[in-house]
Amino acid sequence: MEMVNITIDTRKIRVPKNYTVLEAAKYANIKIPTLCYLKGINEIGACRMCVVEIKGAKSLQAACVYPVSEGLEIYTQTPAVRESRRVTLELILSNHDRKCLTCTRSRTCELQKLAEELNINDIHFDGETYKLPLDDFSPSIVRDPNKCVLCRRCVSMCKNVQEVGVIDTTERGFKTIVSSAFNKSLNEVPCTMCGQCITVCPVGALREKDDTDKVWQALADNDKYVIVQTAPAVRVALGEEFGMPIGSRVTSKMVAALRRLGFKKVFDTDTAADLTIMEEVNELIDRIKNGGKLPLITSCSPGWIKFCEHNYPEFLDNLSTCKSPHEMFGAVLKSYYAEKEGIDPSKIFVVSIMPCTAKKFEAQRPELSSTGYPDVDVVLTTRELARMIREAAIDFNNLPERYFDDPMGEASGAGVIFGATGGVMEAALRTATELITGKKVPDDSIEYNEVRGTKGVKEASIRIGALTLKAAVAHGLGNARKLLERIKAGEQYHFVEIMACPGGCVNGGGQPIQPSEVRSWIDLRSERAKAIYDEDRSMHVRKSHENPAVKKMYNEYFEKPGSEKAHELLHTHYHARDNYPETK
Amino acid sequence: MSEKCCCCATMKDERMDKLDEIINKHRNEKGALIPVLHEAQELFGYLPMEVQKKISEGLNVPLTEIYGVITFYTQFSLQPKGKYKIQVCLGTACYVKGSGQILDKLKEKLGINVGEVTGDGKFSLEACRCVGACGLAPVVMINEDVYGRLTVDDVEDIINKYKDK
Ligand code: SF4
Ligand code: SF4
Ligand code: SF4
Ligand code: FES
């Protein structure tokens, strides 16, 4: 890499030639405030929070887009720079709906933090404030345009990373807003509800639909038997909400917190992930043997499912008919478990703690109520759980270690790795290999590194007996598009895993939000995935078909994967969706 | 109000085929969107959702981006235009001389808001930026006709002139 010499606030440093001034400053440990910037996602120089003085340049320059060059002299803290940043920020604040006290992003808001860091103690402009309606029609996402600072980070995420493009800047001048076409609700456009836009929004303009009230109410209702289940990705991220380092594993503290909140049973969605693997591998083997539709594509990511229904209806028959794990679990709890424990299923209230906003939408799908009751009653994101824990004044960091309840708390490492991209594939491979060959594979050779990691589309050819299984993994919907187009062009695979969120569930739309300052320099996807793979290695059982709870369920209830009962409770169907239905 | 809806059945006319031609002609150009929108606007007089959807599919550009472009540039319109397109200049000079009141009067007389068309399809109302006739402020344009130095009291007469045309 070619290097250049630059001076930044009188310090002389050597940096790669392709750096921006912002990157060079970061390298020199000099902080420059930013607002619209998000490395790799939004580098458009729109907000001018990051201005610096460059020797010889006529005006102040935006550090986030200004390239370094040999001999460049940069000043990040001159009076002109400070004044300019302050005016910029005051102008943004002047027409901002400054209701920090009741805003979900208070404490994690980048705008609030800037105001504090730039020592803003008065706003010298009377901004014209106007009140726009809230869009809260979607079961997953709430948009509050009055809090939007027009940084366009969500737009880039939705359009360039997810390649969905249902939000954009519209109108002009003072009226400019971020909205959908015809200012429709996100509920009426092909939004996948992935929530990735929320995780990049610096302020409270985008947030999840808060369902904590419903859970408090259920917990207070003596007539209800409230069971909670938690997805694998939650345990490697929840700690961040309580100040722990990224990648902390807090499984046992999380269970303790859920007990204190008053849930009757605390179960592990991973148990159902193991069940999913049993059903899905059975489906895969069946399709390969009997000439069924291939590739089989995974169905555990509801954001991906909705994306497919809107944009690729030709692939609906490729989708596994398996419900996503937490939905399977809900159905099992209201049938098998209810019978076994003698609980009236109408009294069972299932709460899923998920890293995902799309699962809120999924839980509302009418077809996901095999027992006559919704499989899952409420979905809470990791962030909402943290809010409940804070509201209940639980000292999370000092909680004792507690473990999931039996019998539905038993899970395998295969169920855990569902939380990272490639995990469903790997879990399926662990089981498929043994089921097809009938031979046991030692634990030291069950890790499939070719499907791990953050590369957008991963491919692998795996020898299983006489079969060479061709597999592909895509994460993030933009990558999903690339892979699907490849398949349409004739590329052949047996098995394909798609997750809507970049990095998979560990980086889901319901996970703790990290500011640009952190996200731009630390890869959340790999840090949290590391914790997932560590958790897998710490488990006694690491293959789904060896999970004793799952074996028991088949013995006592489902008989075998793909049985009639399994189909009734564990499988579902999909339908094409109109992208922009004409409404009058 | 019985506004004619021209975006459903009648839209499946030959103009939609023409639109296909326009899209195909520009499909492989860089920055095809703006020229396609221009030609579509000329063809239909405005850019309803059906037209935008077709362009979105044809050029593989998200509908929201197209909507964003249309609402950004004043020359594009989401609403059909009336036979007589009334434009009221709200540039500084006109505004100072009372074009705001004239606009209000027009709204009242026609019973429509800015961006709308009267039920009979005769008049549409728009506010526009400086038309470069500041010496005549306040200025109203009806199609190609320019009316300057107007007062609120002139509004009725002018409308009547076109009503019976
Ligand atoms: S978005 Fe930030 S600055 Fe605005 S009200 Fe919420 S916390 Fe306060
Ligand atoms: S939830 Fe996903 S698809 Fe919907 S607007 Fe946000 S980023 Fe786009
Ligand atoms: S909604 Fe949030 S991310 Fe999107 S432009 Fe507004 S402030 Fe930025
Ligand atoms: S312009 Fe650099 S952070 Fe916005």
mmCIF file of N, CA, C and O in Angstrom, chain A residues 320-391:
data_model
loop_
_atom_site.group_PDB
_atom_site.id
_atom_site.type_symbol
_atom_site.label_atom_id
_atom_site.label_comp_id
_atom_site.label_asym_id
_atom_site.label_seq_id
_atom_site.Cartn_x
_atom_site.Cartn_y
_atom_site.Cartn_z
ATOM 1 N N SER A 320 -37.872 -24.108 2.306
ATOM 2 C CA SER A 320 -38.219 -25.177 3.227
ATOM 3 C C SER A 320 -39.582 -24.848 3.823
ATOM 4 O O SER A 320 -39.883 -23.689 4.108
ATOM 5 N N THR A 321 -40.401 -25.865 4.032
ATOM 6 C CA THR A 321 -41.710 -25.596 4.633
ATOM 7 C C THR A 321 -41.610 -25.496 6.156
ATOM 8 O O THR A 321 -42.617 -25.274 6.824
ATOM 9 N N CYS A 322 -40.413 -25.696 6.687
ATOM 10 C CA CYS A 322 -40.235 -25.596 8.136
ATOM 11 C C CYS A 322 -40.575 -24.197 8.634
ATOM 12 O O CYS A 322 -40.121 -23.204 8.077
ATOM 13 N N LYS A 323 -41.346 -24.128 9.715
ATOM 14 C CA LYS A 323 -41.522 -22.853 10.393
ATOM 15 C C LYS A 323 -40.174 -22.442 10.974
ATOM 16 O O LYS A 323 -39.285 -23.270 11.154
ATOM 17 N N SER A 324 -40.037 -21.173 11.310
ATOM 18 C CA SER A 324 -38.792 -20.765 11.964
ATOM 19 C C SER A 324 -38.801 -21.356 13.374
ATOM 20 O O SER A 324 -39.856 -21.661 13.925
ATOM 21 N N PRO A 325 -37.624 -21.557 13.961
ATOM 22 C CA PRO A 325 -37.541 -22.272 15.247
ATOM 23 C C PRO A 325 -38.482 -21.755 16.338
ATOM 24 O O PRO A 325 -39.159 -22.546 16.988
ATOM 25 N N HIS A 326 -38.555 -20.439 16.533
ATOM 26 C CA HIS A 326 -39.389 -19.994 17.669
ATOM 27 C C HIS A 326 -40.868 -20.265 17.415
ATOM 28 O O HIS A 326 -41.624 -20.508 18.355
ATOM 29 N N GLU A 327 -41.279 -20.249 16.146
ATOM 30 C CA GLU A 327 -42.674 -20.565 15.829
ATOM 31 C C GLU A 327 -42.940 -22.059 16.067
ATOM 32 O O GLU A 327 -43.991 -22.442 16.586
ATOM 33 N N MET A 328 -41.981 -22.899 15.665
ATOM 34 C CA MET A 328 -42.103 -24.334 15.972
ATOM 35 C C MET A 328 -42.254 -24.520 17.475
ATOM 36 O O MET A 328 -43.094 -25.273 17.944
ATOM 37 N N PHE A 329 -41.413 -23.798 18.205
ATOM 38 C CA PHE A 329 -41.413 -23.946 19.656
ATOM 39 C C PHE A 329 -42.779 -23.566 20.229
ATOM 40 O O PHE A 329 -43.340 -24.271 21.082
ATOM 41 N N GLY A 330 -43.318 -22.452 19.746
ATOM 42 C CA GLY A 330 -44.626 -22.022 20.218
ATOM 43 C C GLY A 330 -45.666 -23.107 19.998
ATOM 44 O O GLY A 330 -46.455 -23.438 20.894
ATOM 45 N N ALA A 331 -45.642 -23.673 18.786
ATOM 46 C CA ALA A 331 -46.619 -24.717 18.457
ATOM 47 C C ALA A 331 -46.438 -25.939 19.358
ATOM 48 O O ALA A 331 -47.410 -26.548 19.813
ATOM 49 N N VAL A 332 -45.174 -26.287 19.634
ATOM 50 C CA VAL A 332 -44.898 -27.438 20.500
ATOM 51 C C VAL A 332 -45.384 -27.168 21.923
ATOM 52 O O VAL A 332 -45.977 -28.028 22.580
ATOM 53 N N LEU A 333 -45.142 -25.935 22.389
ATOM 54 C CA LEU A 333 -45.536 -25.606 23.765
ATOM 55 C C LEU A 333 -47.041 -25.675 23.937
ATOM 56 O O LEU A 333 -47.544 -26.095 24.971
ATOM 57 N N LYS A 334 -47.778 -25.272 22.895
ATOM 58 C CA LYS A 334 -49.236 -25.249 23.021
ATOM 59 C C LYS A 334 -49.880 -26.575 22.639
ATOM 60 O O LYS A 334 -51.100 -26.698 22.636
ATOM 61 N N SER A 335 -49.057 -27.589 22.295
ATOM 62 C CA SER A 335 -49.613 -28.906 21.989
ATOM 63 C C SER A 335 -48.967 -29.955 22.898
ATOM 64 O O SER A 335 -49.439 -30.230 24.000
ATOM 65 N N TYR A 336 -47.832 -30.472 22.466
ATOM 66 C CA TYR A 336 -47.107 -31.509 23.198
ATOM 67 C C TYR A 336 -46.883 -31.145 24.668
ATOM 68 O O TYR A 336 -47.264 -31.882 25.570
ATOM 69 N N TYR A 337 -46.289 -29.976 24.878
ATOM 70 C CA TYR A 337 -45.931 -29.591 26.242
ATOM 71 C C TYR A 337 -47.178 -29.381 27.108
ATOM 72 O O TYR A 337 -47.240 -29.816 28.257
ATOM 73 N N ALA A 338 -48.176 -28.732 26.533
ATOM 74 C CA ALA A 338 -49.421 -28.489 27.273
ATOM 75 C C ALA A 338 -50.051 -29.807 27.708
ATOM 76 O O ALA A 338 -50.457 -29.971 28.866
ATOM 77 N N GLU A 339 -50.097 -30.756 26.787
ATOM 78 C CA GLU A 339 -50.670 -32.077 27.111
ATOM 79 C C GLU A 339 -49.888 -32.758 28.213
ATOM 80 O O GLU A 339 -50.434 -33.245 29.199
ATOM 81 N N LYS A 340 -48.570 -32.756 28.011
ATOM 82 C CA LYS A 340 -47.671 -33.424 28.937
ATOM 83 C C LYS A 340 -47.774 -32.849 30.356
ATOM 84 O O LYS A 340 -47.794 -33.580 31.337
ATOM 85 N N GLU A 341 -47.860 -31.537 30.433
ATOM 86 C CA GLU A 341 -47.873 -30.892 31.742
ATOM 87 C C GLU A 341 -49.285 -30.653 32.252
ATOM 88 O O GLU A 341 -49.466 -30.116 33.345
ATOM 89 N N GLY A 342 -50.268 -31.006 31.456
ATOM 90 C CA GLY A 342 -51.647 -30.786 31.864
ATOM 91 C C GLY A 342 -52.018 -29.314 31.994
ATOM 92 O O GLY A 342 -52.687 -28.907 32.937
ATOM 93 N N ILE A 343 -51.523 -28.500 31.063
ATOM 94 C CA ILE A 343 -51.877 -27.063 31.088
ATOM 95 C C ILE A 343 -52.838 -26.787 29.930
ATOM 96 O O ILE A 343 -52.639 -27.286 28.824
ATOM 97 N N ASP A 344 -53.853 -25.995 30.204
ATOM 98 C CA ASP A 344 -54.802 -25.620 29.157
ATOM 99 C C ASP A 344 -54.060 -24.722 28.143
ATOM 100 O O ASP A 344 -53.587 -23.644 28.512
ATOM 101 N N PRO A 345 -53.956 -25.158 26.887
ATOM 102 C CA PRO A 345 -53.162 -24.379 25.923
ATOM 103 C C PRO A 345 -53.681 -22.955 25.728
ATOM 104 O O PRO A 345 -52.922 -22.059 25.354
ATOM 105 N N SER A 346 -54.957 -22.738 26.006
ATOM 106 C CA SER A 346 -55.467 -21.370 25.820
ATOM 107 C C SER A 346 -54.876 -20.425 26.869
ATOM 108 O O SER A 346 -54.922 -19.216 26.734
ATOM 109 N N LYS A 347 -54.319 -21.001 27.938
ATOM 110 C CA LYS A 347 -53.742 -20.164 29.003
ATOM 111 C C LYS A 347 -52.258 -19.906 28.777
ATOM 112 O O LYS A 347 -51.660 -19.062 29.435
ATOM 113 N N ILE A 348 -51.676 -20.695 27.878
ATOM 114 C CA ILE A 348 -50.230 -20.523 27.653
ATOM 115 C C ILE A 348 -49.982 -19.279 26.815
ATOM 116 O O ILE A 348 -50.615 -19.064 25.785
ATOM 117 N N PHE A 349 -49.069 -18.455 27.288
ATOM 118 C CA PHE A 349 -48.719 -17.212 26.609
ATOM 119 C C PHE A 349 -47.228 -17.280 26.304
ATOM 120 O O PHE A 349 -46.407 -17.331 27.216
ATOM 121 N N VAL A 350 -46.904 -17.354 25.017
ATOM 122 C CA VAL A 350 -45.500 -17.542 24.632
ATOM 123 C C VAL A 350 -44.872 -16.219 24.211
ATOM 124 O O VAL A 350 -45.372 -15.531 23.326
ATOM 125 N N VAL A 351 -43.782 -15.878 24.874
ATOM 126 C CA VAL A 351 -43.027 -14.673 24.529
ATOM 127 C C VAL A 351 -41.688 -15.111 23.936
ATOM 128 O O VAL A 351 -40.989 -15.930 24.530
ATOM 129 N N SER A 352 -41.362 -14.595 22.772
ATOM 130 C CA SER A 352 -40.065 -14.907 22.156
ATOM 131 C C SER A 352 -39.161 -13.692 22.267
ATOM 132 O O SER A 352 -39.541 -12.606 21.846
ATOM 133 N N ILE A 353 -37.977 -13.897 22.808
ATOM 134 C CA ILE A 353 -36.985 -12.807 22.826
ATOM 135 C C ILE A 353 -36.059 -13.043 21.636
ATOM 136 O O ILE A 353 -35.366 -14.051 21.572
ATOM 137 N N MET A 354 -36.095 -12.113 20.705
ATOM 138 C CA MET A 354 -35.449 -12.331 19.412
ATOM 139 C C MET A 354 -34.538 -11.156 19.054
ATOM 140 O O MET A 354 -34.792 -10.032 19.464
ATOM 141 N N PRO A 355 -33.525 -11.411 18.246
ATOM 142 C CA PRO A 355 -32.645 -10.322 17.799
ATOM 143 C C PRO A 355 -33.252 -9.590 16.608
ATOM 144 O O PRO A 355 -32.569 -8.877 15.892
ATOM 145 N N CYS A 356 -34.547 -9.760 16.400
ATOM 146 C CA CYS A 356 -35.138 -9.555 15.090
ATOM 147 C C CYS A 356 -36.434 -8.766 15.178
ATOM 148 O O CYS A 356 -37.277 -9.037 16.034
ATOM 149 N N THR A 357 -36.609 -7.795 14.288
ATOM 150 C CA THR A 357 -37.881 -7.085 14.236
ATOM 151 C C THR A 357 -38.857 -7.774 13.287
ATOM 152 O O THR A 357 -40.067 -7.690 13.464
ATOM 153 N N ALA A 358 -38.337 -8.476 12.277
ATOM 154 C CA ALA A 358 -39.210 -9.152 11.312
ATOM 155 C C ALA A 358 -40.025 -10.249 11.987
ATOM 156 O O ALA A 358 -41.107 -10.612 11.536
ATOM 157 N N LYS A 359 -39.521 -10.759 13.098
ATOM 158 C CA LYS A 359 -40.250 -11.820 13.792
ATOM 159 C C LYS A 359 -41.535 -11.287 14.427
ATOM 160 O O LYS A 359 -42.454 -12.042 14.704
ATOM 161 N N LYS A 360 -41.606 -9.983 14.660
ATOM 162 C CA LYS A 360 -42.863 -9.407 15.145
ATOM 163 C C LYS A 360 -43.934 -9.537 14.062
ATOM 164 O O LYS A 360 -45.081 -9.867 14.328
ATOM 165 N N PHE A 361 -43.513 -9.257 12.839
ATOM 166 C CA PHE A 361 -44.431 -9.409 11.703
ATOM 167 C C PHE A 361 -44.803 -10.874 11.532
ATOM 168 O O PHE A 361 -45.973 -11.227 11.370
ATOM 169 N N GLU A 362 -43.791 -11.726 11.597
ATOM 170 C CA GLU A 362 -44.009 -13.159 11.397
ATOM 171 C C GLU A 362 -45.037 -13.703 12.380
ATOM 172 O O GLU A 362 -45.940 -14.460 12.001
ATOM 173 N N ALA A 363 -44.918 -13.302 13.649
ATOM 174 C CA ALA A 363 -45.802 -13.848 14.675
ATOM 175 C C ALA A 363 -47.270 -13.542 14.382
ATOM 176 O O ALA A 363 -48.166 -14.205 14.879
ATOM 177 N N GLN A 364 -47.497 -12.502 13.548
ATOM 178 C CA GLN A 364 -48.883 -12.129 13.212
ATOM 179 C C GLN A 364 -49.439 -12.891 12.029
ATOM 180 O O GLN A 364 -50.607 -12.724 11.695
ATOM 181 N N ARG A 365 -48.612 -13.644 11.343
ATOM 182 C CA ARG A 365 -49.096 -14.342 10.143
ATOM 183 C C ARG A 365 -50.186 -15.326 10.566
ATOM 184 O O ARG A 365 -49.960 -16.157 11.441
ATOM 185 N N PRO A 366 -51.350 -15.222 9.946
ATOM 186 C CA PRO A 366 -52.472 -16.057 10.392
ATOM 187 C C PRO A 366 -52.195 -17.557 10.265
ATOM 188 O O PRO A 366 -52.701 -18.350 11.058
ATOM 189 N N GLU A 367 -51.350 -17.947 9.285
ATOM 190 C CA GLU A 367 -51.106 -19.385 9.112
ATOM 191 C C GLU A 367 -50.248 -19.965 10.231
ATOM 192 O O GLU A 367 -50.170 -21.176 10.387
ATOM 193 N N LEU A 368 -49.620 -19.100 11.029
ATOM 194 C CA LEU A 368 -48.773 -19.607 12.108
ATOM 195 C C LEU A 368 -49.573 -19.706 13.405
ATOM 196 O O LEU A 368 -49.306 -19.014 14.386
ATOM 197 N N SER A 369 -50.577 -20.546 13.367
ATOM 198 C CA SER A 369 -51.402 -20.778 14.561
ATOM 199 C C SER A 369 -52.002 -22.173 14.463
ATOM 200 O O SER A 369 -53.210 -22.348 14.502
ATOM 201 N N SER A 370 -51.115 -23.155 14.364
ATOM 202 C CA SER A 370 -51.543 -24.541 14.109
ATOM 203 C C SER A 370 -52.409 -25.128 15.196
ATOM 204 O O SER A 370 -53.177 -26.036 14.963
ATOM 205 N N THR A 371 -52.259 -24.622 16.428
ATOM 206 C CA THR A 371 -53.027 -25.220 17.514
ATOM 207 C C THR A 371 -54.372 -24.533 17.686
ATOM 208 O O THR A 371 -55.125 -24.846 18.584
ATOM 209 N N GLY A 372 -54.647 -23.570 16.831
ATOM 210 C CA GLY A 372 -55.871 -22.789 17.012
ATOM 211 C C GLY A 372 -55.568 -21.505 17.775
ATOM 212 O O GLY A 372 -56.374 -20.590 17.834
ATOM 213 N N TYR A 373 -54.388 -21.430 18.374
ATOM 214 C CA TYR A 373 -53.918 -20.220 19.035
ATOM 215 C C TYR A 373 -52.665 -19.778 18.282
ATOM 216 O O TYR A 373 -51.993 -20.596 17.682
ATOM 217 N N PRO A 374 -52.356 -18.477 18.350
ATOM 218 C CA PRO A 374 -51.102 -18.070 17.703
ATOM 219 C C PRO A 374 -49.943 -18.856 18.307
ATOM 220 O O PRO A 374 -49.887 -19.018 19.523
ATOM 221 N N ASP A 375 -49.063 -19.364 17.467
ATOM 222 C CA ASP A 375 -47.925 -20.130 17.992
ATOM 223 C C ASP A 375 -47.163 -19.303 19.022
ATOM 224 O O ASP A 375 -46.779 -19.783 20.074
ATOM 225 N N VAL A 376 -46.923 -18.039 18.653
ATOM 226 C CA VAL A 376 -46.190 -17.139 19.545
ATOM 227 C C VAL A 376 -47.073 -15.912 19.794
ATOM 228 O O VAL A 376 -47.653 -15.357 18.869
ATOM 229 N N ASP A 377 -47.179 -15.495 21.051
ATOM 230 C CA ASP A 377 -48.074 -14.383 21.357
ATOM 231 C C ASP A 377 -47.403 -13.024 21.189
ATOM 232 O O ASP A 377 -47.993 -12.115 20.633
ATOM 233 N N VAL A 378 -46.188 -12.895 21.704
ATOM 234 C CA VAL A 378 -45.493 -11.614 21.564
ATOM 235 C C VAL A 378 -44.019 -11.871 21.259
ATOM 236 O O VAL A 378 -43.414 -12.781 21.821
ATOM 237 N N VAL A 379 -43.480 -11.064 20.364
ATOM 238 C CA VAL A 379 -42.039 -11.097 20.111
ATOM 239 C C VAL A 379 -41.424 -9.808 20.662
ATOM 240 O O VAL A 379 -41.897 -8.717 20.361
ATOM 241 N N LEU A 380 -40.424 -9.959 21.490
ATOM 242 C CA LEU A 380 -39.669 -8.801 21.958
ATOM 243 C C LEU A 380 -38.261 -8.861 21.380
ATOM 244 O O LEU A 380 -37.691 -9.938 21.258
ATOM 245 N N THR A 381 -37.720 -7.708 21.061
ATOM 246 C CA THR A 381 -36.332 -7.674 20.605
ATOM 247 C C THR A 381 -35.397 -7.676 21.821
ATOM 248 O O THR A 381 -35.839 -7.448 22.950
ATOM 249 N N THR A 382 -34.126 -7.901 21.547
ATOM 250 C CA THR A 382 -33.112 -7.834 22.606
ATOM 251 C C THR A 382 -33.199 -6.487 23.322
ATOM 252 O O THR A 382 -33.107 -6.406 24.546
ATOM 253 N N ARG A 383 -33.414 -5.426 22.530
ATOM 254 C CA ARG A 383 -33.467 -4.085 23.131
ATOM 255 C C ARG A 383 -34.655 -3.936 24.076
ATOM 256 O O ARG A 383 -34.554 -3.328 25.137
ATOM 257 N N GLU A 384 -35.796 -4.513 23.677
ATOM 258 C CA GLU A 384 -36.969 -4.400 24.552
ATOM 259 C C GLU A 384 -36.770 -5.193 25.839
ATOM 260 O O GLU A 384 -37.207 -4.766 26.913
ATOM 261 N N LEU A 385 -36.128 -6.345 25.732
ATOM 262 C CA LEU A 385 -35.857 -7.114 26.952
ATOM 263 C C LEU A 385 -34.999 -6.273 27.895
ATOM 264 O O LEU A 385 -35.267 -6.190 29.096
ATOM 265 N N ALA A 386 -33.975 -5.627 27.334
ATOM 266 C CA ALA A 386 -33.109 -4.787 28.169
ATOM 267 C C ALA A 386 -33.937 -3.707 28.847
ATOM 268 O O ALA A 386 -33.738 -3.391 30.027
ATOM 269 N N ARG A 387 -34.896 -3.155 28.119
ATOM 270 C CA ARG A 387 -35.741 -2.116 28.689
ATOM 271 C C ARG A 387 -36.557 -2.661 29.860
ATOM 272 O O ARG A 387 -36.725 -1.999 30.884
ATOM 273 N N MET A 388 -37.072 -3.884 29.711
ATOM 274 C CA MET A 388 -37.849 -4.480 30.808
ATOM 275 C C MET A 388 -36.961 -4.718 32.022
ATOM 276 O O MET A 388 -37.376 -4.509 33.165
ATOM 277 N N ILE A 389 -35.751 -5.179 31.757
ATOM 278 C CA ILE A 389 -34.829 -5.451 32.859
ATOM 279 C C ILE A 389 -34.525 -4.158 33.613
ATOM 280 O O ILE A 389 -34.557 -4.112 34.840
ATOM 281 N N ARG A 390 -34.318 -3.071 32.852
ATOM 282 C CA ARG A 390 -34.060 -1.785 33.509
ATOM 283 C C ARG A 390 -35.282 -1.307 34.278
ATOM 284 O O ARG A 390 -35.185 -0.830 35.396
ATOM 285 N N GLU A 391 -36.455 -1.487 33.638
ATOM 286 C CA GLU A 391 -37.680 -1.012 34.277
ATOM 287 C C GLU A 391 -37.929 -1.751 35.591
ATOM 288 O O GLU A 391 -38.449 -1.178 36.546
#
